[in-house]
PDB file of C-alpha atoms and ligand atoms in Angstrom:
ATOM      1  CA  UNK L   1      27.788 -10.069  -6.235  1.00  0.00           C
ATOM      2  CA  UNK L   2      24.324 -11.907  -6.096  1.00  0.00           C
ATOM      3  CA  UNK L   3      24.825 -13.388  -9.453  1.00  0.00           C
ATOM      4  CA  UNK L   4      22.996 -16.058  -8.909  1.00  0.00           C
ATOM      5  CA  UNK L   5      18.961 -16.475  -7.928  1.00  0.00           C
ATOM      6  CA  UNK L   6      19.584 -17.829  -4.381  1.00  0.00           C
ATOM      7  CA  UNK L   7      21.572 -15.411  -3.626  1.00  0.00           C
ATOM      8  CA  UNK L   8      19.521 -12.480  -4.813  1.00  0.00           C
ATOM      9  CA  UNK L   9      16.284 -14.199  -2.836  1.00  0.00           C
ATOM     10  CA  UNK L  10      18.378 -14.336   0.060  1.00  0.00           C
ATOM     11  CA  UNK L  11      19.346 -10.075  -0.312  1.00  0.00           C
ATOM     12  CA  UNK L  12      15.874  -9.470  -0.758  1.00  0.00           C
ATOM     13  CA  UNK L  13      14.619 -11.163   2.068  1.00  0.00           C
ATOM     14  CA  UNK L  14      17.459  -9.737   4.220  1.00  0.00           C
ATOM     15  CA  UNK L  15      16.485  -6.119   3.078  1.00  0.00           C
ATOM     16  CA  UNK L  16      12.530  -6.638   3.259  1.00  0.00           C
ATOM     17  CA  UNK L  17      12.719  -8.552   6.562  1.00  0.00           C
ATOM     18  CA  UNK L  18      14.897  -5.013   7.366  1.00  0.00           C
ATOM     19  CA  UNK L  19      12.756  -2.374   6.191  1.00  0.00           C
ATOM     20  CA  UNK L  20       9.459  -4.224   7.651  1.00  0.00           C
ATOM     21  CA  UNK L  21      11.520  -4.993  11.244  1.00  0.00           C
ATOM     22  CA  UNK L  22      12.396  -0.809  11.083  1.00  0.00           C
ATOM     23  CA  UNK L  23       8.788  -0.212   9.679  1.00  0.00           C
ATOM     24  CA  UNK L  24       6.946  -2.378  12.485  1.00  0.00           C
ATOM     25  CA  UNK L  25       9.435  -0.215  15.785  1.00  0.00           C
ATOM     26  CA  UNK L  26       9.398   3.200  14.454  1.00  0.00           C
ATOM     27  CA  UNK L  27       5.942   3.800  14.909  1.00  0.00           C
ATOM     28  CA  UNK L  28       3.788   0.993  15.232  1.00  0.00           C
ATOM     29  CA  UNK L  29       0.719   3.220  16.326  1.00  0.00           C
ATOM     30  CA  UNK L  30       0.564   5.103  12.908  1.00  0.00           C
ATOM     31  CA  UNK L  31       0.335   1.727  11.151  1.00  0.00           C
ATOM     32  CA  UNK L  32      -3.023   1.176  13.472  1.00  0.00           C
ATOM     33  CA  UNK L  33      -4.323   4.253  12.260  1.00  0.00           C
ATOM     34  CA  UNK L  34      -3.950   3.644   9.275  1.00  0.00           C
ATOM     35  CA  UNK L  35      -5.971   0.199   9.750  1.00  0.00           C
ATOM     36  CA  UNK L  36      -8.574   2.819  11.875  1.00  0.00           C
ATOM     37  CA  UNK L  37      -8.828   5.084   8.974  1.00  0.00           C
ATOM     38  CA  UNK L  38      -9.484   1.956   6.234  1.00  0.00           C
ATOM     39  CA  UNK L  39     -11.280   0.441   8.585  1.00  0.00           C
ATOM     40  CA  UNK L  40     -13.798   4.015   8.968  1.00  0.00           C
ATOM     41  CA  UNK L  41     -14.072   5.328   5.518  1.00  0.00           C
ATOM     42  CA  UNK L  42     -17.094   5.248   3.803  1.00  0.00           C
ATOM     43  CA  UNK L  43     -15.264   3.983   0.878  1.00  0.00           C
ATOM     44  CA  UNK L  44     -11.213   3.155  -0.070  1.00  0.00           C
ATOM     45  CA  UNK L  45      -9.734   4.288  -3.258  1.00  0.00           C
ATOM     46  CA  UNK L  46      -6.319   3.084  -3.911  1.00  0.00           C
ATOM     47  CA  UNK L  47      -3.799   5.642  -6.226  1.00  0.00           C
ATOM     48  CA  UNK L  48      -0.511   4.472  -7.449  1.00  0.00           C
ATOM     49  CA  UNK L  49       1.788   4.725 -10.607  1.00  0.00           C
ATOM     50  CA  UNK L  50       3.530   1.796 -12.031  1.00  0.00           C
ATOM     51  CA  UNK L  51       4.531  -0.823  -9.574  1.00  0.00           C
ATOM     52  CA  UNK L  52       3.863   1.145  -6.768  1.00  0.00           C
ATOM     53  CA  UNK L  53       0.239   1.259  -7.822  1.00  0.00           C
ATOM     54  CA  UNK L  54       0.153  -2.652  -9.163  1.00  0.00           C
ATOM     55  CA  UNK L  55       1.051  -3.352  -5.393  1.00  0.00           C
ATOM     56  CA  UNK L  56      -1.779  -1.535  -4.438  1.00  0.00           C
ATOM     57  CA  UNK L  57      -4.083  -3.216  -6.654  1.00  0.00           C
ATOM     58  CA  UNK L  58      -3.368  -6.409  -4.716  1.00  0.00           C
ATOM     59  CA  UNK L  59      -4.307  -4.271  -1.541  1.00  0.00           C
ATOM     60  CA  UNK L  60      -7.421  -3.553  -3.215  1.00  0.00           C
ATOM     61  CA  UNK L  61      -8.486  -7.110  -3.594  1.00  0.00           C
ATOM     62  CA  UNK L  62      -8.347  -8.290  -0.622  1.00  0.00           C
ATOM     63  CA  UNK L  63     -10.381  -5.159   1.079  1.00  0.00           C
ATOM     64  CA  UNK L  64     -13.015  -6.297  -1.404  1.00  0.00           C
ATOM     65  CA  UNK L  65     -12.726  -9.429  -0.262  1.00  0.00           C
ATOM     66  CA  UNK L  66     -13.370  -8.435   3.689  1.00  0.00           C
ATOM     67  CA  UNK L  67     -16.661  -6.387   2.059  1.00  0.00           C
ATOM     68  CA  UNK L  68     -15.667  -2.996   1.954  1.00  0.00           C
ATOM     69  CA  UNK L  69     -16.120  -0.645  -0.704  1.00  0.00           C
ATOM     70  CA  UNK L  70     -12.895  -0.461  -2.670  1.00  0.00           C
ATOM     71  CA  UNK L  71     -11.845   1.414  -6.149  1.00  0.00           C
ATOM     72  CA  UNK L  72      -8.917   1.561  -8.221  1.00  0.00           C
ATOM     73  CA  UNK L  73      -8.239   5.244  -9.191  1.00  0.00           C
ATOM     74  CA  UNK L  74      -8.396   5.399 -12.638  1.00  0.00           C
ATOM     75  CA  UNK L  75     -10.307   2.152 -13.652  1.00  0.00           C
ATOM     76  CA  UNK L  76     -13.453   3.353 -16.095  1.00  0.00           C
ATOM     77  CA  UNK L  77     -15.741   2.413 -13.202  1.00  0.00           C
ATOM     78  CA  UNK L  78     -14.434   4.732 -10.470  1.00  0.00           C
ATOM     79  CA  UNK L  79     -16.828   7.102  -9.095  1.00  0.00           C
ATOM     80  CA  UNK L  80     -15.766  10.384  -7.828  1.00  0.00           C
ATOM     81  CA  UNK L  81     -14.072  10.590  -4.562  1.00  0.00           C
ATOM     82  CA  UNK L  82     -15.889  12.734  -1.503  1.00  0.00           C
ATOM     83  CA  UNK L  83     -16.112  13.474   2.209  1.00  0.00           C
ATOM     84  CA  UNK L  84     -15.871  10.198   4.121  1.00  0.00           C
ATOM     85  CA  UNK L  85     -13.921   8.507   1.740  1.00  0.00           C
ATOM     86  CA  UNK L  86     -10.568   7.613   2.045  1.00  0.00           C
ATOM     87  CA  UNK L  87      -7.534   7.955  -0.331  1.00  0.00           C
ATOM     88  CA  UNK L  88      -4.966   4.863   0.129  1.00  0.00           C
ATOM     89  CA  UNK L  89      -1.757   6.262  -2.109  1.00  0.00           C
ATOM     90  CA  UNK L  90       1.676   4.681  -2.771  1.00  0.00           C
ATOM     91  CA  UNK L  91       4.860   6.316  -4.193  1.00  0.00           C
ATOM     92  CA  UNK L  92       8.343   5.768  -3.277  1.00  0.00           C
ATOM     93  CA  UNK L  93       9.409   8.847  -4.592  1.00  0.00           C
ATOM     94  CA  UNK L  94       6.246  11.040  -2.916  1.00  0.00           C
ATOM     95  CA  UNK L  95       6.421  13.424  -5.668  1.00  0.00           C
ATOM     96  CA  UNK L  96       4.626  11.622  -8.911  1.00  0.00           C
ATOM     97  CA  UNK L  97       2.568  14.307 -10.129  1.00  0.00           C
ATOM     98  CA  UNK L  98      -0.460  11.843 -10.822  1.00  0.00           C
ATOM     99  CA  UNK L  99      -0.665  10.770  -7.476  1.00  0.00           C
ATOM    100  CA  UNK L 100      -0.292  14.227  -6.073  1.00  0.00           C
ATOM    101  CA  UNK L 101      -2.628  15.825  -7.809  1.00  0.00           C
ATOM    102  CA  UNK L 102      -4.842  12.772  -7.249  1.00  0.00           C
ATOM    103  CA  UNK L 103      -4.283  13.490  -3.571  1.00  0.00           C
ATOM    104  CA  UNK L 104      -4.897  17.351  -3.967  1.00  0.00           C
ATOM    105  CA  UNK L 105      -8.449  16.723  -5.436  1.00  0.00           C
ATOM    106  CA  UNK L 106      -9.041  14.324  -2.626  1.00  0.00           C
ATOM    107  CA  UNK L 107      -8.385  16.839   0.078  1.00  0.00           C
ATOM    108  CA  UNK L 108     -10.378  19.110  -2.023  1.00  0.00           C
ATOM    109  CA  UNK L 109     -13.306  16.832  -2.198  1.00  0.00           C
ATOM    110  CA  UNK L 110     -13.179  16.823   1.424  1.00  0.00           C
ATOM    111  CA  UNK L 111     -11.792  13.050   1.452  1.00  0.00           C
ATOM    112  CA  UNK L 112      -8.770  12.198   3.622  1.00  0.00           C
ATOM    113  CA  UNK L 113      -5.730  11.019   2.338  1.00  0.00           C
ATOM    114  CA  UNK L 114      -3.308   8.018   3.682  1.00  0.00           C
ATOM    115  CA  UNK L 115       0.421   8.235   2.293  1.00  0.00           C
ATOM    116  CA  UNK L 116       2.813   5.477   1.763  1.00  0.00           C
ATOM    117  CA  UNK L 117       6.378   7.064   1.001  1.00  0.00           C
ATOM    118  CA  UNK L 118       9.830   6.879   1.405  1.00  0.00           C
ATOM    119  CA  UNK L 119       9.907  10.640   1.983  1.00  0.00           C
ATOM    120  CA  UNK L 120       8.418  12.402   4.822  1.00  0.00           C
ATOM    121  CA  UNK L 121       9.152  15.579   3.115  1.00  0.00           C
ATOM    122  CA  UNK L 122       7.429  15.311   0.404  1.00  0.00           C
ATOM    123  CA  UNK L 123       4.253  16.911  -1.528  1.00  0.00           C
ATOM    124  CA  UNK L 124       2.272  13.584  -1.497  1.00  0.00           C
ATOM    125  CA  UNK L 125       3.280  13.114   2.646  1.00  0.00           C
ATOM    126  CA  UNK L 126       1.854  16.651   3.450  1.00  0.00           C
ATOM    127  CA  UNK L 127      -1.274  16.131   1.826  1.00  0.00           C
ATOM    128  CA  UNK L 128      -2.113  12.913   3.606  1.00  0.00           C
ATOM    129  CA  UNK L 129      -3.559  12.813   7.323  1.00  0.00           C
ATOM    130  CA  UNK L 130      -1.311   9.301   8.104  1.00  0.00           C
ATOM    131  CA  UNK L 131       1.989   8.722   6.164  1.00  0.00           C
ATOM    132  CA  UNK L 132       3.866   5.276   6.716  1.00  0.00           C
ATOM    133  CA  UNK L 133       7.125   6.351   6.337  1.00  0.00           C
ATOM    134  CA  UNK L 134       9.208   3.164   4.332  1.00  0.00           C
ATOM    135  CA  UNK L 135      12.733   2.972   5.143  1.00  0.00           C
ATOM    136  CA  UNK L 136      13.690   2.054   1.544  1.00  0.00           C
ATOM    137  CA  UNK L 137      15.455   3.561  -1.483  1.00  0.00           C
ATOM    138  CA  UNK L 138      13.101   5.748  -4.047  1.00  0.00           C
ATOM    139  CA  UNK L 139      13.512   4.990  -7.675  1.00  0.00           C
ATOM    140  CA  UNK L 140      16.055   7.366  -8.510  1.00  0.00           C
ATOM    141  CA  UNK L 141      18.362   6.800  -5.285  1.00  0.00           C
ATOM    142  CA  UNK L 142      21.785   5.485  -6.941  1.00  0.00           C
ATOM    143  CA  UNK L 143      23.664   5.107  -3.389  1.00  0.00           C
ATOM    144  CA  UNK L 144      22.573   1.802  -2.570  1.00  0.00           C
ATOM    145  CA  UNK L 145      22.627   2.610   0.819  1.00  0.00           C
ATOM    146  CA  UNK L 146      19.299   2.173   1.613  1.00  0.00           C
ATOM    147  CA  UNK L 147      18.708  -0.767  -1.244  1.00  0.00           C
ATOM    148  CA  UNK L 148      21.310  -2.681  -3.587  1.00  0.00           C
ATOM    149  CA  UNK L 149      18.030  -3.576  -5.858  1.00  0.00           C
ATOM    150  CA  UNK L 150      17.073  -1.910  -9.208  1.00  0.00           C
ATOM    151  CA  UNK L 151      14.868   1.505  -8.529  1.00  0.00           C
ATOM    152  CA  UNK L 152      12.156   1.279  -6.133  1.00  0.00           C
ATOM    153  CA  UNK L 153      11.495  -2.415  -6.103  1.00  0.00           C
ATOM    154  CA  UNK L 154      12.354  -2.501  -2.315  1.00  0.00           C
ATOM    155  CA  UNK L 155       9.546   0.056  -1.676  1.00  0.00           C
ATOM    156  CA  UNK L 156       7.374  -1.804  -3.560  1.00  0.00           C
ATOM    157  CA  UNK L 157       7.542  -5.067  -1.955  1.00  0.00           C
ATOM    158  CA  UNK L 158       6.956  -3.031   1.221  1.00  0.00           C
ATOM    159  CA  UNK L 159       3.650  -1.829   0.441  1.00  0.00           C
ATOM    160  CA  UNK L 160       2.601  -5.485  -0.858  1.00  0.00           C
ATOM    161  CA  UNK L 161       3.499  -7.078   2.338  1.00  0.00           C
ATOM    162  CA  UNK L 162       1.751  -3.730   4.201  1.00  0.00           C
ATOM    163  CA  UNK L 163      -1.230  -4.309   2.150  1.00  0.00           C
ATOM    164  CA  UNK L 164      -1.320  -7.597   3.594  1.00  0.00           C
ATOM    165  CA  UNK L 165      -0.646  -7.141   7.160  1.00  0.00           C
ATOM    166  CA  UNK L 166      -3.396  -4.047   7.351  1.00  0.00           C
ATOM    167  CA  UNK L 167      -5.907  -6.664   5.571  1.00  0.00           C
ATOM    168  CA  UNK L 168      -4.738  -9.228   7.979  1.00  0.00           C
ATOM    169  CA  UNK L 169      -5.109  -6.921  10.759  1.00  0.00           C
ATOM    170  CA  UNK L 170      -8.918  -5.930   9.747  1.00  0.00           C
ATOM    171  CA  UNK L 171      -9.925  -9.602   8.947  1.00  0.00           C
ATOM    172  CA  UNK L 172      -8.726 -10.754  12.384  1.00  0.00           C
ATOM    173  CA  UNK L 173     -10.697  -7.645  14.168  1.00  0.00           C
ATOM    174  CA  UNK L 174     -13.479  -8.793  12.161  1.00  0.00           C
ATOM    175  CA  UNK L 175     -14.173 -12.042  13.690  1.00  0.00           C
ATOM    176  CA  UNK L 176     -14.920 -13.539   9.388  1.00  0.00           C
ATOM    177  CA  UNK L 177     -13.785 -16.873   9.395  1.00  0.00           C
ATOM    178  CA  UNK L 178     -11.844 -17.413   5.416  1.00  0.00           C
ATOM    179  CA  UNK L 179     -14.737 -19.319   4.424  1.00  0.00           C
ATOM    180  CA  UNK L 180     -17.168 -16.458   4.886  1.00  0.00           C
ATOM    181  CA  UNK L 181     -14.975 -14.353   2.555  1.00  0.00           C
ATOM    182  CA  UNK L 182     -14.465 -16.391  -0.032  1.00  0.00           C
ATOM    183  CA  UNK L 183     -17.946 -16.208  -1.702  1.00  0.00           C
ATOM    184  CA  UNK L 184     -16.731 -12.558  -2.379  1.00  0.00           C
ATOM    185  CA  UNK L 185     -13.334 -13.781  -4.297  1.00  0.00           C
ATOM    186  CA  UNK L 186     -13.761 -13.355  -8.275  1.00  0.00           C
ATOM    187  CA  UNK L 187     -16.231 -16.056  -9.842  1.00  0.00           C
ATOM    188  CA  UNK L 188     -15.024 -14.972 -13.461  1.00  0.00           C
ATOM    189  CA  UNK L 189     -11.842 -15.734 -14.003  1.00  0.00           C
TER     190      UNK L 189
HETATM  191  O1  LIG K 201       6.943   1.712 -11.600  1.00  0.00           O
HETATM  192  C1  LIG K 201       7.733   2.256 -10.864  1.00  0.00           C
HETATM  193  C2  LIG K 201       9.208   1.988 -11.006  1.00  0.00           C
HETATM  194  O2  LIG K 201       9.424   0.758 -11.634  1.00  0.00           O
HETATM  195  C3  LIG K 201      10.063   2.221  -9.777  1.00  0.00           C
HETATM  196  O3  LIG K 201      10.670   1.068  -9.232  1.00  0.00           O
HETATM  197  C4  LIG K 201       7.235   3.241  -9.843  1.00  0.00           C
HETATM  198  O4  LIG K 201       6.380   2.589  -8.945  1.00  0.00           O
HETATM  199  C5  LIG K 201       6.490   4.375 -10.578  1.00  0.00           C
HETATM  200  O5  LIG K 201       7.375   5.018 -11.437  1.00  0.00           O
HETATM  201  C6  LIG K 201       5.899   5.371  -9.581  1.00  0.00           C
HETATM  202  O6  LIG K 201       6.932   5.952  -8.819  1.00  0.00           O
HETATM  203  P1  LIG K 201       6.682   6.373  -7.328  1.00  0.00           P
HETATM  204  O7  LIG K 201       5.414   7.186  -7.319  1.00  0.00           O
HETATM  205  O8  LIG K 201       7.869   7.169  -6.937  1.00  0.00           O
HETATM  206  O9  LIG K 201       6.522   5.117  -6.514  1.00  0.00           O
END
């Protein structure tokens, strides 16, 4: 089964186009407040592990690119996080203890936290003032049932494509035309 490329493309697409089609009707208000609460923050700091925090990266980038103040947790350059800012996480699983405790010293700080996770349950969900709730397997889910791929990679391409449509979303409200944010795209590469 899907041993061959097409074939896996096409599964993928069927399951993202599924997750994002569940995603967009369960609650498509939270997703706006989530696009509020980038949108309102003094500053964004993205916080993810592994892929789930590579796909976040690519968020990052293109909230730079609209102007706003963005960070990578964990980059040398990062300031400390404080009241007004806003915490953008990512993790499938909701419970990697790096992110958590990222999130707890964001609440702390007086910061507010935004949650993407496949578990509303979960430590990193109860921390956060908006969690986007992805209908997708975690890393260590073995049933398949939510996602034949390998671990989390479902989740992840979730929160690439969300990345995009809250950046979409926010460039659109802001009336920028592209070439008025390009001057902003990386001039050293
Ligand atoms: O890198 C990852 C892995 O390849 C899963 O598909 C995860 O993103 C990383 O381990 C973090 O896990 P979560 O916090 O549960 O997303």
């Amino acid at each position: 089964m899907d041993a061959d490329v097409g074939s896996s493309l096409d599964r993928i697409a069927r399951e993202l186009e599924g997750a994002l089609d569940a995603l967009v009707h369960a609650d498509p208000s939270a997703l706006d407040a989530v696009a509020d609460s980038i949108a309102t923050a003094s500053r964004i700091f993205v916080f993810g592990a592994g892929r789930s925090g590579l796909a976040l990266r690519m968020t990052a980038m293109r909230l730079m690119h609209l102007g706003l103040q963005v960070h990578v947790a964990g980059e040398v350059t990062t300031p400390a996080i404080t009241s007004g800012d806003l915490l953008l996480t990512a993790s499938g699983s909701g419970t990697t203890g790096g992110i958590v405790r990222g999130a707890e010293a964001a609440v702390a700080a007086g910061a507010r936290v935004v949650a993407i996770t496949t578990d509303p349950a979960s430590p990193l969900a109860a921390l956060a003032v908006h969690s986007v709730i992805v209908p997708a397997a975690d890393k260590l889910d073995r049933s398949g049932a939510a996602s034949v791929q390998y671990a989390g990679s479902l989740f992840e391409q979730v929160v690439v494509v969300l990345g995009d449509a809250l950046f979409h979303t926010l460039w659109r409200r802001s009336g920028a035309s592209a070439d008025e944010l390009w001057p902003r795209h990386a001039n050293l590469e």
